[in-house]
Every structure is written in structure tokens, then in C-alpha cells.
mmCIF file of C-alpha atoms in Angstrom:
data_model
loop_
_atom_site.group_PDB
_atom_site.id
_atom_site.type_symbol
_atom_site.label_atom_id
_atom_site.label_comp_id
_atom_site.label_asym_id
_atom_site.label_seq_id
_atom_site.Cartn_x
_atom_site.Cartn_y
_atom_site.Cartn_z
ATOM 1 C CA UNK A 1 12.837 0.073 -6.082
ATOM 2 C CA UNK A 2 12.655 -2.502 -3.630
ATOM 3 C CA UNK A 3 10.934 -0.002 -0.867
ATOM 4 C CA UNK A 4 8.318 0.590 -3.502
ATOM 5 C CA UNK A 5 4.809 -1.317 -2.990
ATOM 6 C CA UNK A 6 4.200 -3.577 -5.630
ATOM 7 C CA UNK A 7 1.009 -1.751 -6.610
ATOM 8 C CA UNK A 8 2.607 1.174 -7.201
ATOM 9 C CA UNK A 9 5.679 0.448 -9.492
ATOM 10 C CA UNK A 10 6.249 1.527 -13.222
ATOM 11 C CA UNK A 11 5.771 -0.055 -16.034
ATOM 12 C CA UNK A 12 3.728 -2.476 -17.729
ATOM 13 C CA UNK A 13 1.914 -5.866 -16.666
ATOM 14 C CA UNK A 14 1.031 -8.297 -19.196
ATOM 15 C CA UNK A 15 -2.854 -8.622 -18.402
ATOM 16 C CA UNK A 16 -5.505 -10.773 -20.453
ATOM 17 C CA UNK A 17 -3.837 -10.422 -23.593
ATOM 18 C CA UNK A 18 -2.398 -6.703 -23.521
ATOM 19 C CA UNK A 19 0.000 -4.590 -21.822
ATOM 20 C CA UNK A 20 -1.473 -1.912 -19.285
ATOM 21 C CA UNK A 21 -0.201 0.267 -17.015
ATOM 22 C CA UNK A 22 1.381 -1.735 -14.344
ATOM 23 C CA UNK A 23 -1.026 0.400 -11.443
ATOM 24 C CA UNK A 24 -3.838 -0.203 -13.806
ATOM 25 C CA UNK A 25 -3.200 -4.140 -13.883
ATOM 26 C CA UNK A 26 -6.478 -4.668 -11.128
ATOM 27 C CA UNK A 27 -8.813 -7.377 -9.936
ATOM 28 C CA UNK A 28 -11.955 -7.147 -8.133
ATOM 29 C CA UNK A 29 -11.758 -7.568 -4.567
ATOM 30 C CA UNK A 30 -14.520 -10.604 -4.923
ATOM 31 C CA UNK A 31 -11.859 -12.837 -7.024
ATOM 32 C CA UNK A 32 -12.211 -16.092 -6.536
ATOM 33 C CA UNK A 33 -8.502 -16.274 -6.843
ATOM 34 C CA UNK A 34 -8.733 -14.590 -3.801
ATOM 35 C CA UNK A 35 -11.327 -16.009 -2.012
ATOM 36 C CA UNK A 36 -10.963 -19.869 -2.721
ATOM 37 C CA UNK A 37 -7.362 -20.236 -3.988
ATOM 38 C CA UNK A 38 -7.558 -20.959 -7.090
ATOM 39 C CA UNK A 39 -4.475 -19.592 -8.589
ATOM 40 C CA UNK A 40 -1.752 -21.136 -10.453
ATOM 41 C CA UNK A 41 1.768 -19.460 -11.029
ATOM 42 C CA UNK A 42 5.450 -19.787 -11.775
ATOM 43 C CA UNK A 43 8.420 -17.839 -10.689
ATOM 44 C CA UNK A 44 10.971 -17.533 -13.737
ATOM 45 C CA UNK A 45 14.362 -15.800 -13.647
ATOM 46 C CA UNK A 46 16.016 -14.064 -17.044
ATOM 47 C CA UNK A 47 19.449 -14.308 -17.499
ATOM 48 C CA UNK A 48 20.866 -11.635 -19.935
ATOM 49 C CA UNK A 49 17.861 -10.996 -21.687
ATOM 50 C CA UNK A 50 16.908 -15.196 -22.022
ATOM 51 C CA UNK A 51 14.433 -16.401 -19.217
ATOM 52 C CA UNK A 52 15.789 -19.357 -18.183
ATOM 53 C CA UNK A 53 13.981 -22.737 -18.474
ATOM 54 C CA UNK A 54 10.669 -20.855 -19.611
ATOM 55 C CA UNK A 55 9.201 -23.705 -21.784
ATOM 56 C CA UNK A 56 9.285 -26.115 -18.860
ATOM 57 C CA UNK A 57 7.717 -23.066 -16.836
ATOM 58 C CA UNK A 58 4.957 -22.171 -18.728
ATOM 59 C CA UNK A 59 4.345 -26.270 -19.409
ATOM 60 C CA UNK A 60 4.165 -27.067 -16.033
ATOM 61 C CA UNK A 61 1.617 -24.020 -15.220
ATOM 62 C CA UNK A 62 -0.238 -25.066 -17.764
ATOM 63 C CA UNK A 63 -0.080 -28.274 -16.160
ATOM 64 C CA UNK A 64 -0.934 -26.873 -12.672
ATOM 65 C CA UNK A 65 -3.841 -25.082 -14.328
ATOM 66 C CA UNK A 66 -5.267 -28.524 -15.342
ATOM 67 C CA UNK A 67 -4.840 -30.245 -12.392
ATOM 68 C CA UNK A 68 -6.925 -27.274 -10.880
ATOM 69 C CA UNK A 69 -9.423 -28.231 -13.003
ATOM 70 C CA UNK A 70 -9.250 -25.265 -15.726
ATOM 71 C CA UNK A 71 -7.839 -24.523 -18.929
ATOM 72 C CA UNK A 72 -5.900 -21.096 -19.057
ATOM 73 C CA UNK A 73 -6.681 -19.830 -22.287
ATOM 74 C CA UNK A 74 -3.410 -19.297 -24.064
ATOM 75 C CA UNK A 75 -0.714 -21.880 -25.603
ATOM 76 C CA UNK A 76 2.260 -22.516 -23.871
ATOM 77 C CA UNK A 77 4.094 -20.427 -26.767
ATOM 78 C CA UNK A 78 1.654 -17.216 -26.362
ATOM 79 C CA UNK A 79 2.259 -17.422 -22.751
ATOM 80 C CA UNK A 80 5.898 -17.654 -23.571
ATOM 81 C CA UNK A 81 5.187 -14.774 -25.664
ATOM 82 C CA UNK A 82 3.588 -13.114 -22.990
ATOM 83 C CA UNK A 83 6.642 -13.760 -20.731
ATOM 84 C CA UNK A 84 8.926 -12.288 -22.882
ATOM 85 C CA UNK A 85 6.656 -9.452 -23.701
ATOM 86 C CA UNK A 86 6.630 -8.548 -19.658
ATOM 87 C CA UNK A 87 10.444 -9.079 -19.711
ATOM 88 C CA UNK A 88 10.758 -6.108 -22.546
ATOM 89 C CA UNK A 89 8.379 -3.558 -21.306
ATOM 90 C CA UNK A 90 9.780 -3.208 -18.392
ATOM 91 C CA UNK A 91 13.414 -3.009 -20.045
ATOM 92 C CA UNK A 92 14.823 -5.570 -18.153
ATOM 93 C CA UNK A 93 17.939 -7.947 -19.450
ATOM 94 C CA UNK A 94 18.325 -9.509 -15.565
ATOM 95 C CA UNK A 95 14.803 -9.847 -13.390
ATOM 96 C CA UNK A 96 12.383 -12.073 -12.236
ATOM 97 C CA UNK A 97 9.261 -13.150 -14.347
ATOM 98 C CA UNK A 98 5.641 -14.256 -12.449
ATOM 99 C CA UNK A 99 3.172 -15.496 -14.900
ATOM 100 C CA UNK A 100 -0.241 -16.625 -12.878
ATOM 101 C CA UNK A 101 -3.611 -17.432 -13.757
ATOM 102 C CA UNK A 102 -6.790 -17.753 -11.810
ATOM 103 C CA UNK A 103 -10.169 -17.552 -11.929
ATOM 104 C CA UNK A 104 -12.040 -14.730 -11.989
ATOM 105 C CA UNK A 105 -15.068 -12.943 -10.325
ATOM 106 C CA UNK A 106 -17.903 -13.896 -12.433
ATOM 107 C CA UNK A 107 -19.309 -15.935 -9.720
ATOM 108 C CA UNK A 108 -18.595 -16.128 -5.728
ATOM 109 C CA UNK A 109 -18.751 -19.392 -3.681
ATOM 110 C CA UNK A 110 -16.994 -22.916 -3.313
ATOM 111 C CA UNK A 111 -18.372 -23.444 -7.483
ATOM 112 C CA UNK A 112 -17.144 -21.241 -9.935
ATOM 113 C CA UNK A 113 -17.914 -23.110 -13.039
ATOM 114 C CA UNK A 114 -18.439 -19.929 -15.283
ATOM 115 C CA UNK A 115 -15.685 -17.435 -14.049
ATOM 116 C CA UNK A 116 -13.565 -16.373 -16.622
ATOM 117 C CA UNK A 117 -9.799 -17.810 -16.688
ATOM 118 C CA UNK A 118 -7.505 -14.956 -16.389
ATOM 119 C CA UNK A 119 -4.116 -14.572 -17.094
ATOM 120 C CA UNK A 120 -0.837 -12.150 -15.948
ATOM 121 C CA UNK A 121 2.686 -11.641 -16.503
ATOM 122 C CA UNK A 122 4.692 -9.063 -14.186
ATOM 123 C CA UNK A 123 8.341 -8.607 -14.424
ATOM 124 C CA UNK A 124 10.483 -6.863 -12.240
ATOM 125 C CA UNK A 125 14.379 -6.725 -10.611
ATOM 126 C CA UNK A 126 14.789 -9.512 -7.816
ATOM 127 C CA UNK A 127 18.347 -9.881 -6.804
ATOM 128 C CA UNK A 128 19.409 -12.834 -4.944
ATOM 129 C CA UNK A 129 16.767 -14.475 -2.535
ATOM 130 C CA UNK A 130 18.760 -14.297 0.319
ATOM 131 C CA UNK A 131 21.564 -11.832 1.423
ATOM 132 C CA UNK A 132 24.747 -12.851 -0.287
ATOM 133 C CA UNK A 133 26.745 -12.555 2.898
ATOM 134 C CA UNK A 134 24.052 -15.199 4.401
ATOM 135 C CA UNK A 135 24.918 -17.362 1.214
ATOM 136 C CA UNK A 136 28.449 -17.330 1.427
ATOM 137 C CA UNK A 137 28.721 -19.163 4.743
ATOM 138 C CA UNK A 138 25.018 -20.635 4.618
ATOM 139 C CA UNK A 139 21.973 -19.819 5.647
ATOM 140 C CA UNK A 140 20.032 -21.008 8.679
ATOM 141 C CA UNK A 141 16.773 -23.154 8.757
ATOM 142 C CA UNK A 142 14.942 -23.988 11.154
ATOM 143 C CA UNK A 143 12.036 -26.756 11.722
ATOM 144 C CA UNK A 144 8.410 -26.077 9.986
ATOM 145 C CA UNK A 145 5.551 -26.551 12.046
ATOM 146 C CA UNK A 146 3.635 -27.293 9.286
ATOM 147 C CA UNK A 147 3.726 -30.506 6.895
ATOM 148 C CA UNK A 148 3.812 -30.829 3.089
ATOM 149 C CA UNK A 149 0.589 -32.152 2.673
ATOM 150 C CA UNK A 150 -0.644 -36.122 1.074
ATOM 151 C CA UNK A 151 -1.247 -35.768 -2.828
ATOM 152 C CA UNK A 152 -4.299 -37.301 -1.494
ATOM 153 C CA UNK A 153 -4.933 -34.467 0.074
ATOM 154 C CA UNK A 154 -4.270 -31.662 -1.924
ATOM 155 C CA UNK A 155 -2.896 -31.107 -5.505
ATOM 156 C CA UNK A 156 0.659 -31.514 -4.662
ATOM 157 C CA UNK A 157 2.038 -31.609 -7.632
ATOM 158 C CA UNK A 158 0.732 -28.250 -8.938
ATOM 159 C CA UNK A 159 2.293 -24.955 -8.375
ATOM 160 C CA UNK A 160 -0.826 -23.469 -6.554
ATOM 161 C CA UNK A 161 -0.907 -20.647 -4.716
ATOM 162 C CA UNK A 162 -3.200 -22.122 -1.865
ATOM 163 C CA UNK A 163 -0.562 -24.714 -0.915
ATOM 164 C CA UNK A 164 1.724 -22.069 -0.264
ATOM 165 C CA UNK A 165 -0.260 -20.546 2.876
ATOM 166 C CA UNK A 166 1.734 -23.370 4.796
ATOM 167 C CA UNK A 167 4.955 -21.831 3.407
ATOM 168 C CA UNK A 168 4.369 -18.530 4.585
ATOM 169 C CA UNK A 169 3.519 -19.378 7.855
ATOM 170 C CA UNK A 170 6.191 -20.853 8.110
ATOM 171 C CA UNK A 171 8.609 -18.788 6.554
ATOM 172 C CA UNK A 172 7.599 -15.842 9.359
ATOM 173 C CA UNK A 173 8.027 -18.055 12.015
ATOM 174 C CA UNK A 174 11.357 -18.710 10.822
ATOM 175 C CA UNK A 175 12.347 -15.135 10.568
ATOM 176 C CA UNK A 176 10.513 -13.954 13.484
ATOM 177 C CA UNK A 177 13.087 -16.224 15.386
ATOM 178 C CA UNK A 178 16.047 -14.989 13.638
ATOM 179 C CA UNK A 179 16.285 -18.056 11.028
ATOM 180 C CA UNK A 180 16.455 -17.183 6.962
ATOM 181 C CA UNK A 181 13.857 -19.868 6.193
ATOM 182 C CA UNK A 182 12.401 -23.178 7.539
ATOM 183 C CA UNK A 183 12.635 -27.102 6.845
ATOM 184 C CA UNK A 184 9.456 -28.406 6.062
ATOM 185 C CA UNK A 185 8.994 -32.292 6.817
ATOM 186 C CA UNK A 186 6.149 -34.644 4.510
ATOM 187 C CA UNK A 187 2.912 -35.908 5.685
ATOM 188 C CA UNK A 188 4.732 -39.262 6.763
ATOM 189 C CA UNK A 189 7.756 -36.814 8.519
ATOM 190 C CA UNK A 190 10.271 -37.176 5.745
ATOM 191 C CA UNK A 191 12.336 -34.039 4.911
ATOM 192 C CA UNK A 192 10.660 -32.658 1.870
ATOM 193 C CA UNK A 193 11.958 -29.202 1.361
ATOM 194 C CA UNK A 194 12.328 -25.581 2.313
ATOM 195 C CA UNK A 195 9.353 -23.093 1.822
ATOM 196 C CA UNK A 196 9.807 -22.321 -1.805
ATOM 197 C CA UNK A 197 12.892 -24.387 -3.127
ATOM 198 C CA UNK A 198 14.227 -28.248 -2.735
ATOM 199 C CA UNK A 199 16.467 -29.315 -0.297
ATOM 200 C CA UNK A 200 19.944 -31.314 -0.841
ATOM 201 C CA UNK A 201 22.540 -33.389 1.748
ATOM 202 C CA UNK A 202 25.755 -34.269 1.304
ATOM 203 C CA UNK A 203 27.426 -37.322 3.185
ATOM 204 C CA UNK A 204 30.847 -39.239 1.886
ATOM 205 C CA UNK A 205 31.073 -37.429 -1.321
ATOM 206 C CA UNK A 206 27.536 -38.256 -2.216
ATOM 207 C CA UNK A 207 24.375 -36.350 -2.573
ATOM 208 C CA UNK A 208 21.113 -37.237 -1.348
ATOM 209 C CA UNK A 209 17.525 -35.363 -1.972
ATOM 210 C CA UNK A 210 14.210 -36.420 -0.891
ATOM 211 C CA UNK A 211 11.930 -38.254 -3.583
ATOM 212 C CA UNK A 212 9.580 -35.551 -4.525
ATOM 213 C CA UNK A 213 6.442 -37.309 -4.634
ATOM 214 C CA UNK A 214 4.351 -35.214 -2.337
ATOM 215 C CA UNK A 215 5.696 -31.436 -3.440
ATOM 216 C CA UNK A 216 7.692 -29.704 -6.746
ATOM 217 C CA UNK A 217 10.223 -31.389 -8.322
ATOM 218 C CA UNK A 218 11.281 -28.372 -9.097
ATOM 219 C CA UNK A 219 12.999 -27.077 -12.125
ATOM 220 C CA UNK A 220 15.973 -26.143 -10.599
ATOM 221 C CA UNK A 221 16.022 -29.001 -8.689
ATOM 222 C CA UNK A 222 16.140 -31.208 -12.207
ATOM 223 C CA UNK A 223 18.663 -28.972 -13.581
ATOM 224 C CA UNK A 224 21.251 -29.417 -10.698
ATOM 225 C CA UNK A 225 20.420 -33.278 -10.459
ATOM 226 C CA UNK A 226 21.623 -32.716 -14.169
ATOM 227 C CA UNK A 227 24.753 -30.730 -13.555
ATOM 228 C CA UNK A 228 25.712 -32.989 -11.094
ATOM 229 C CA UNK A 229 25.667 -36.293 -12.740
ATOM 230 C CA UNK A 230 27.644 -34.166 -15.768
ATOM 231 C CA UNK A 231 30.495 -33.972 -12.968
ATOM 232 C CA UNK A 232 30.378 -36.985 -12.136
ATOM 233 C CA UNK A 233 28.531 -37.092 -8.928
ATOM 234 C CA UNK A 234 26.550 -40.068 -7.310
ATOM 235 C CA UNK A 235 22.801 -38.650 -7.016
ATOM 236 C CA UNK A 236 20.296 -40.841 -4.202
ATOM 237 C CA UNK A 237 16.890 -39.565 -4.306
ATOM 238 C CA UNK A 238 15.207 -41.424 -1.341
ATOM 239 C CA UNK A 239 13.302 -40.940 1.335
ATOM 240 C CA UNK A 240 15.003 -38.750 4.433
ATOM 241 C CA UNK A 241 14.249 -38.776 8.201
ATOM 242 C CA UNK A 242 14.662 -35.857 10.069
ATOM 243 C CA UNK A 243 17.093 -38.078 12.401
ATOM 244 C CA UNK A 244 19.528 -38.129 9.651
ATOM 245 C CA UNK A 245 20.032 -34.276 9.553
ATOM 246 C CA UNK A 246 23.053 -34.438 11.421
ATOM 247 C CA UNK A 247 25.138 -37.297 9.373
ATOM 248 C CA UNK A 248 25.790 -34.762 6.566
ATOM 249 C CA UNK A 249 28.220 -32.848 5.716
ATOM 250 C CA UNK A 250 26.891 -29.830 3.583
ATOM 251 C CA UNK A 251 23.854 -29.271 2.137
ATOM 252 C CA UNK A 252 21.677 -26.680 0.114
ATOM 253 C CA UNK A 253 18.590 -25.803 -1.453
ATOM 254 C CA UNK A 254 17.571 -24.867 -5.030
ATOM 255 C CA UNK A 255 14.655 -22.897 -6.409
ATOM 256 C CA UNK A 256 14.490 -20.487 -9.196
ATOM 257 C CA UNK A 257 14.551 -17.230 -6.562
ATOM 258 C CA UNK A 258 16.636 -19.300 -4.448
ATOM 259 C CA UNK A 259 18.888 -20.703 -7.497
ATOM 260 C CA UNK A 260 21.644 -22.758 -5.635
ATOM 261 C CA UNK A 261 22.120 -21.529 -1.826
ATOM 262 C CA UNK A 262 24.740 -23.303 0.647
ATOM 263 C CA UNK A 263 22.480 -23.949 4.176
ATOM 264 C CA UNK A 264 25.135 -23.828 7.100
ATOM 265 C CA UNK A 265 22.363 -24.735 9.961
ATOM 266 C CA UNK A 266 19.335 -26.490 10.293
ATOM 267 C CA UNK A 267 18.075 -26.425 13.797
ATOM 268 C CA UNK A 268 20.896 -27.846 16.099
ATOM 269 C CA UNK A 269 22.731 -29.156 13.121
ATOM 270 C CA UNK A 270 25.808 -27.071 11.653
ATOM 271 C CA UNK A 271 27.310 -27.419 8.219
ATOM 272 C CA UNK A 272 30.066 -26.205 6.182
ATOM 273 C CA UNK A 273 29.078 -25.848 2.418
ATOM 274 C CA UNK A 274 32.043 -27.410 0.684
ATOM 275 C CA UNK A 275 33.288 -28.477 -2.506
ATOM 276 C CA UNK A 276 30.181 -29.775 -4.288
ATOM 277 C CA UNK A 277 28.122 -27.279 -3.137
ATOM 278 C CA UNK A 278 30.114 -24.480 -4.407
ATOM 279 C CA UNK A 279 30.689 -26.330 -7.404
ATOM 280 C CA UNK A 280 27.409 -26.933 -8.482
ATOM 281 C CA UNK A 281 26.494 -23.051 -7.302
ATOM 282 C CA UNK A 282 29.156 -22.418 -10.119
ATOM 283 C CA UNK A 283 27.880 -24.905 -12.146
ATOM 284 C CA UNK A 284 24.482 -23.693 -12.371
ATOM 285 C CA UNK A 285 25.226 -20.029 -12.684
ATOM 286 C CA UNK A 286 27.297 -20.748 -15.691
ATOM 287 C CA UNK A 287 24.308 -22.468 -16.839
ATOM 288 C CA UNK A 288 21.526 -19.705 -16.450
ATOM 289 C CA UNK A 289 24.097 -17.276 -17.917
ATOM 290 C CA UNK A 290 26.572 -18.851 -20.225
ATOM 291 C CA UNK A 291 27.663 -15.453 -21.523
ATOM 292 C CA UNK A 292 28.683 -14.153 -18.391
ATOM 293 C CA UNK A 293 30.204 -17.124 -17.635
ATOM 294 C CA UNK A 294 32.276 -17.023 -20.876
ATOM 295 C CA UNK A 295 33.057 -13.375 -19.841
ATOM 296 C CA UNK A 296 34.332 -14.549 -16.593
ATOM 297 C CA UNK A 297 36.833 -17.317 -17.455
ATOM 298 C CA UNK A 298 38.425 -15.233 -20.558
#
């Protein structure tokens, strides 16, 4: 499956209020989606049938959607609907979940005041988003060229898809030299994050993550802070200089596709994920999927 092209998978898409034919599922090649950016989505996973987190999901692309300037037109509980509707068709108990909206093609240029809001749910199988053997002993970042951009700037705080063109620049560069991803520092040149999940340091038995007030505070990210106090650990959220990368002792990201990965290099810095990191990697897994957790510990 994973060889196939997206466009030409099986299944169904949840498209405008109906499932089609997942080739059918089409847009016009004059989208201003396309064109102009202006696209909103979320990446969910599903656990044993139960997408995880998908109220705060479909809130916060409703959210996104807003801050865009539109309303999608759906609830948060018929795109939930929606969600799981994608989810069954396609027969899946594990998989990833994409729910996006954008605007349509009604009208081409910078304005697009009367396009039509559209909106999509496709599901399919994503295993882990990096190679497990890459997990195990950490994978490698290396420094972004690019910057997270000022909220005064852009619309940080939404999960757009414009402000990920940054990311995937980025990402390729990253690969292309034989790194899994790429550290991406803030406007100012704080650490903010990875390309598509939040970053976390480790240093004396505490953990430290950068104040997200210029990208995501990302689900994930809120769920671990969670799991983490439950055990007992002393959370700092603060602002990080890149000059502090090599006082810690572990560190990893966390993203929904990412869910909790150990990061053994950044640039000339080397780690070795630890303790906490593979305890909150248990942590959350056990969380996403309680009854395979259960299953696991009888």
C-alpha cells in the first residue's frame, strides 16, 4: 500500500458531506486552496478503532478555519462524524485520519470572498513516522534554514497548510543530507520545534520545552506535558537558545504521526534517550491504546 499514489488508492473519502470513491474525491486544478493557501487540516491517529484526541482535533481546525477567516460549514460533532465515518469505510481499527478544509474555486485571485468552504476526510494505514530502528536509538536532526515565523506575521497559531511550505523545505534538506528531520529555530532564534511535531530536553532529571507562542502547541505535546506531571516530573516551558543544545541529556519530539520519538543527534550534539524518555514513550502509548496496553501487562 505504501508504494501506491495517493490518488489512486481504494476506498472511500469523506467529501462535502458524502462518501465517494476515494479516486473520484477531485478538485479543480484552479483551487484556491491551491493557489493561495488557504487550507486548514489536522492529522489524527485511531487507536483500536477510537481516534485519539478527535474532539480537540476537529476544535482546533475549526479554530484554524476561523482564524483563516472562514467558517467550515459543519459542527465540530458532524466533522467528528465525518472522521469516524472515513475511519469505517475504509475498514480500518489502526490508521491515520486527515480532515482539511479549504476554499474552493468559485473565484481565482488574492480575494475569494464567495468560494465555497469545502470539506474532506481521508483515512488510511500510516505506521510509525519514522523507522522504528531510527527510534530506538534516536533519530537525527539537523539545523532548519528556515524560521518559525512572528504571529505577527502569519497565523501561527493555526494549523494551515501554507505555513508548512517552510517545513518541507526543510524537511528535504534534512534528508537530502542524510538527517531524519530538522530543528527549526523562532523568529527571535529560540528552538521552537521540528517540522511537524514539538520538541523536548532533558537536563538533571528535568524537562524543558520551548513556550509555544509562535507555532502548535500541539496536542500531543499537551498530552505528554500531562503524562509527565502524572509521574511526577518537573515540566519548564521557557524560552531555549540554540547554545543550550548541548547541556542536555536526552531529548524528543511529539506529534500525532510522530507520537513520542527519542532524538539521539541534533547537529554536533549527541544524546542518549534515557529513562524519561522511554517512559513517557510508554506512557503515552498506553494512553492512545489502553486496551493494548491492558493486553500487554496481563
Amino acid at each position: 500500500m505504501a508504494d501506491i499514489p495517493f490518488d489512486k488508492r481504494d476506498g472511500f473519502i469523506w467529501f462535502n458531506g458524502e462518501l465517494v470513491p476515494w479516486v473520484d474525491a477531485k478538485i479543480h486544478v484552479l483551487t484556491h486552496g491551491l493557489h493561495y493557501g488557504s487550507s486548514v487540516f489536522e492529522g489524527c491517529r485511531a487507536y483500536g478503532g477510537e481516534i485519539f484526541k478527535l474532539q480537540e482535533h476537529s476544535e482546533r481546525l475549526v479554530n484554524s478555519a476561523r482564524i483563516l477567516g472562514y467558517e467550515i460549514p459543519y459542527t465540530v460533532e458532524e466533522i467528528n462524524e465525518a472522521c469516524r465515518a472515513a475511519l469505517k469505510a475504509q475498514k480500518l481499527v489502526d490508521g491515520y485520519v486527515r480532515p482539511i478544509a479549504w476554499r474552493g474555486s468559485e473565484m481565482m485571485g488574492v480575494s475569494a470572498q464567495k468560494n465555497r468552504i469545502n470539506f474532506a476526510v481521508a483515512a488510511w494505514e500510516w505506521p510509525s513516522y519514522f523507522d522504528m530502528e531510527q527510534r530506538k536509538k534516536g533519530i537525527r536532526l539537523e539545523m532548519a534554514k528556515y524560521k518559525r515565523p512572528s504571529p505577527e506575521t502569519a497565523p501561527s497559531h493555526a494549523k494551515a497548510a501554507g505555513l508548512y511550505m517552510i517545513c518541507t523545505i526543510s524537511k528535504h534538506a534534512a534528508e537530502n543530507n542524510g538527517y531524519a528531520d530538522a530543528l527549526m529555530l523562532d523568529y527571535r532564534g529560540y528552538v521552537a520545534e521540528s517540522t511537524g511535531a514539538n520538541i523536548f530536553f532533558i537536563k538533571d532529571g528535568v524537562i524543558h520545552t520551548p513556550t509555544p507562542d509562535c507555532f502548535l502547541n500541539g496536542i500531543t505535546r499537551q498530552t505528554v506535558i500531562g503524562l509527565a506531571k502524572k509521574r511526577g516530573y518537573e515540566i519548564v516551558e521557557r524560552h531555549i537558545m540554540p547554545d543550550e543544545l548541548g547541556s542536555f541529556s536526552e531529548v524528543f519530539i511529539t506529534g500525532s504521526a510522530a507520537e513520542v520519538t527519542p532524538v539521539g543527534e541534533i547537529a554536533q550534539h549527541r544524546y542518549t534517550p534515557g529513562e524519561i524518555t522511554f517512559n513517557l514513550l510508554a506512557d503515552y502509548m498506553a494512553e492512545v491504546n489502553p486496551k493494548v496496553a491492558a493486553r500487554a501487562s496481563a
